[in-house]
Structures are given as C-alpha cells and as structure tokens.
Amino acid sequence: MSNEQADFRPGVGSRLRRRRRALHLTLKDLADQSGLTEGYLSQVERDQVNASVRTLQRVCEVLKLTVGDLFDQGGSAAGPVLRFRDAHGMSFGEGATKIKLTPGAFDHLEVLLGHFTPGGSTGVEPYTHGSSEELLLVLCGEVEVWVGEQHHRLSALDSIHYLSSQPHRVVESTGTEEARVLWAMAPPTY
C-alpha cells in the first residue's frame, strides 16, 4: 500500500478521534464515560499504543460504534456507491423496517430509509437516541409524528425536524397504505 493510499485509510486511533469530535466529546468526557485515562486514550487516538479488544469495546460503547466499525474503510471494492439491492433492513417497532443508507465510516451524518406497513409504527412508546439533529422526510404515504407532547400529520414531501433526545414516535396514519420515510441525523446515533 502506498503512502497516498494510507492517507485515505486512517488507523483505529484516527477513526476514534474523528468520531469523538463528531459527537462533541472531549478526551476527558470519553475518559470519564469509559473508565480509562485521558493519557491512555490520547495515545490510542495517536496510534501510539494498540488497545485490547475489551478496551475498544468500552470506548466504542461511549462513541456508539461497534468494534467492527473501526475497521470499516467506507465504500466498497467498487467505490463509494452503495447499492440498494445489497442493503439489509432491520425490523423494529410494529410493521416497520429501517435500512441504513450511509456507510459506517460516516461520523457526521446518518441517513436511514424507513418503511411502514399499513398501521405500522416505531412502537407504542416514544423513544430517544443520542442528542442529534434529526430530520424526517415523508417520501410517500402519510404518517403521524409525535415529538414530546406535539402531534403532527405529514404527507408526501412534508418534513419535520427535532432533536433525537426528544421522545418521538412515528405511525403510518391511514391504516390502509404503506408509507416510506427518510431520516437524516447529524451526528449519527445508530
């Protein structure tokens, strides 16, 4: 591998530092939450020491990553294109699926495609995740969105923004049609 290629493939430490900064955490914040020292974490981020798997797990838990994310170089062998046909959905809530459209290597943005069957929802209870700015755009169908105590009915191409730390919930509102939505979050929380 040439030096030029190495610049595009940062080490584990560089990846951790980028993610920590994207989440607006200081080394002290990370140290306090992971139970490790600032000095040691600084050495890990500068690739001066190799962290154990357990240590990486502790750091990744705080940074909302998996250890595997640290080794994901982003894109694919074919380049930066992500093919929808290769995507894998994750079921959640009731009659709902999410497909992540951004690569795991993205530190500042996450985009998910959501599909709701008729009457499907993110679940009975509102939920929170992280403290990101979040935008929900309805691609087709109709949904009802609760953010805190506020209730909104949205149709195709309507959008709503909120903080992911606010309790929120989405429901396909007609009970007879499917709905598709796009979520964009900065920084990523999934």
Coordinates of C-alpha atoms in Angstrom, one line a residue:
M1 CA 0.0 0.0 0.0
S2 CA 1.4 3.4 -0.9
N3 CA 1.6 6.3 1.4
E4 CA -1.0 8.1 -0.7
Q5 CA -3.5 5.2 -0.1
A6 CA -2.7 5.1 3.6
D7 CA -3.9 8.7 3.9
F8 CA -7.4 7.5 2.8
R9 CA -7.4 4.7 5.3
P10 CA -6.9 6.1 8.8
G11 CA -5.8 3.9 11.7
V12 CA -8.1 2.9 14.5
G13 CA -6.9 5.9 16.6
S14 CA -7.7 8.4 13.9
R15 CA -11.2 6.9 13.4
L16 CA -11.8 7.1 17.2
R17 CA -10.7 10.7 17.3
R18 CA -12.9 11.7 14.4
R19 CA -15.9 10.0 15.9
R20 CA -15.3 11.5 19.4
R21 CA -15.0 15.0 17.9
A22 CA -18.1 14.5 15.8
L23 CA -20.0 13.7 19.0
H24 CA -18.6 16.9 20.6
L25 CA -16.9 14.9 23.3
T26 CA -13.6 15.9 24.9
L27 CA -10.9 13.3 25.8
K28 CA -12.0 13.9 29.5
D29 CA -15.6 13.1 28.6
L30 CA -14.5 9.9 26.9
A31 CA -12.2 9.0 29.8
D32 CA -15.0 9.6 32.4
Q33 CA -17.5 7.5 30.5
S34 CA -15.2 4.7 29.5
G35 CA -13.3 4.4 32.8
L36 CA -9.9 4.9 31.0
T37 CA -7.4 7.7 31.5
E38 CA -7.1 10.7 29.2
G39 CA -3.4 10.0 28.7
Y40 CA -4.0 6.4 27.6
L41 CA -6.9 7.5 25.3
S42 CA -4.7 10.2 23.8
Q43 CA -2.1 7.5 23.0
V44 CA -4.7 5.3 21.4
E45 CA -6.0 8.1 19.3
R46 CA -2.5 8.9 18.0
D47 CA -1.9 5.2 17.3
Q48 CA 1.0 5.1 19.7
V49 CA -0.4 2.1 21.6
N50 CA -2.6 -0.8 20.5
A51 CA -5.8 -1.1 22.6
S52 CA -7.1 -4.5 23.6
V53 CA -10.5 -5.7 22.2
R54 CA -12.1 -5.1 25.6
T55 CA -10.7 -1.5 25.7
L56 CA -12.0 -0.9 22.2
Q57 CA -15.4 -2.2 23.3
R58 CA -15.5 0.2 26.2
V59 CA -14.6 3.1 24.0
C60 CA -16.9 2.1 21.2
E61 CA -19.8 1.8 23.7
V62 CA -19.4 5.5 24.6
L63 CA -18.9 6.5 20.9
K64 CA -21.9 4.5 19.8
L65 CA -19.8 2.3 17.4
T66 CA -19.1 -1.4 17.2
V67 CA -15.5 -2.6 17.1
G68 CA -16.2 -3.7 13.5
D69 CA -17.0 -0.1 12.6
L70 CA -13.4 0.8 13.4
F71 CA -12.1 -1.4 10.6
D72 CA -14.8 -0.4 8.0
Q73 CA -13.0 1.6 5.4
G74 CA -16.2 3.0 4.0
G75 CA -17.4 2.5 0.5
S76 CA -16.8 -0.9 -1.1
A77 CA -14.4 -2.5 -3.5
A78 CA -16.4 -0.8 -6.3
G79 CA -16.0 2.6 -4.7
P80 CA -18.3 4.9 -2.8
V81 CA -21.5 3.7 -4.4
L82 CA -23.8 1.7 -2.0
R83 CA -26.3 -0.5 -4.0
F84 CA -29.8 -0.6 -2.5
R85 CA -30.1 -4.2 -3.7
D86 CA -27.2 -5.1 -1.3
A87 CA -28.8 -3.3 1.7
H88 CA -30.2 -5.2 4.6
G89 CA -33.2 -3.9 6.5
M90 CA -33.7 -4.2 10.3
S91 CA -37.2 -4.8 11.6
F92 CA -38.3 -2.6 14.5
G93 CA -41.4 -1.4 16.2
E94 CA -44.6 -2.8 14.7
G95 CA -44.6 -3.4 11.0
A96 CA -41.6 -1.2 10.3
T97 CA -38.1 -1.6 8.9
K98 CA -35.1 0.6 8.6
I99 CA -32.3 0.4 6.0
K100 CA -29.1 2.4 6.7
L101 CA -28.1 4.3 3.6
T102 CA -24.8 5.8 4.8
P103 CA -21.6 3.8 5.4
G104 CA -20.5 3.1 8.9
A105 CA -17.4 5.3 8.3
F106 CA -19.5 8.5 8.3
D107 CA -19.0 10.4 11.5
H108 CA -21.2 13.5 10.9
L109 CA -24.3 12.2 9.0
E110 CA -26.5 9.2 9.1
V111 CA -29.4 8.5 6.7
L112 CA -32.0 5.8 7.1
L113 CA -34.9 4.7 4.9
G114 CA -37.9 3.7 6.8
H115 CA -40.8 1.5 5.6
F116 CA -44.1 1.2 7.4
T117 CA -46.8 -1.3 6.6
P118 CA -50.4 -0.1 6.9
G119 CA -50.8 0.9 10.6
G120 CA -47.1 0.2 11.3
S121 CA -45.2 2.2 13.8
T122 CA -41.9 2.7 15.5
G123 CA -43.6 1.2 18.6
V124 CA -46.2 2.0 21.2
E125 CA -43.8 4.1 23.3
P126 CA -41.9 7.2 22.2
Y127 CA -38.1 6.7 22.2
T128 CA -34.9 8.8 22.2
H129 CA -31.4 8.1 20.9
G130 CA -28.4 10.3 21.5
S131 CA -28.6 14.1 21.1
S132 CA -28.5 14.6 17.3
E133 CA -30.3 16.9 15.0
E134 CA -32.8 14.7 13.2
L135 CA -35.0 15.4 10.1
L136 CA -37.8 13.1 9.0
L137 CA -39.0 13.4 5.3
V138 CA -42.1 11.6 4.1
L139 CA -41.3 10.1 0.7
C140 CA -44.8 8.5 0.2
G141 CA -47.9 7.8 2.2
E142 CA -49.0 9.6 5.4
V143 CA -47.6 9.4 8.9
E144 CA -48.3 10.9 12.3
V145 CA -45.3 12.0 14.3
W146 CA -45.3 12.8 18.0
V147 CA -42.4 14.8 19.3
G148 CA -42.8 15.3 23.0
E149 CA -46.4 16.4 23.5
Q150 CA -46.7 17.8 20.0
H151 CA -48.6 15.8 17.3
H152 CA -48.2 16.3 13.6
R153 CA -49.8 14.7 10.5
L154 CA -47.4 14.6 7.5
S155 CA -48.0 13.7 3.8
A156 CA -45.6 13.0 0.9
L157 CA -42.7 15.5 0.8
D158 CA -43.6 17.0 4.2
S159 CA -40.8 17.1 6.8
I160 CA -40.2 17.7 10.5
H161 CA -37.1 18.3 12.4
Y162 CA -36.3 17.8 16.1
L163 CA -33.6 16.6 18.5
S164 CA -33.2 12.8 18.8
S165 CA -33.1 13.4 22.6
Q166 CA -36.7 14.4 22.5
P167 CA -39.1 11.5 22.9
H168 CA -40.6 10.8 19.4
R169 CA -42.8 8.2 17.7
V170 CA -43.9 7.7 14.1
V171 CA -47.1 5.8 12.9
E172 CA -48.5 5.1 9.4
S173 CA -51.7 7.0 9.8
T174 CA -54.1 5.7 7.1
G175 CA -54.2 2.1 8.3
T176 CA -54.6 1.1 4.6
E177 CA -51.5 2.2 2.8
E178 CA -47.7 1.8 3.2
A179 CA -45.5 4.8 4.0
R180 CA -41.8 5.4 3.3
V181 CA -39.8 8.0 5.2
L182 CA -36.2 9.2 5.2
W183 CA -34.4 10.0 8.4
A184 CA -31.2 12.1 8.4
M185 CA -29.3 12.6 11.6
A186 CA -26.2 14.5 12.5
P187 CA -24.2 13.2 14.1
P188 CA -25.1 9.5 13.7
T189 CA -26.7 7.8 16.6
Y190 CA -27.3 4.3 15.3

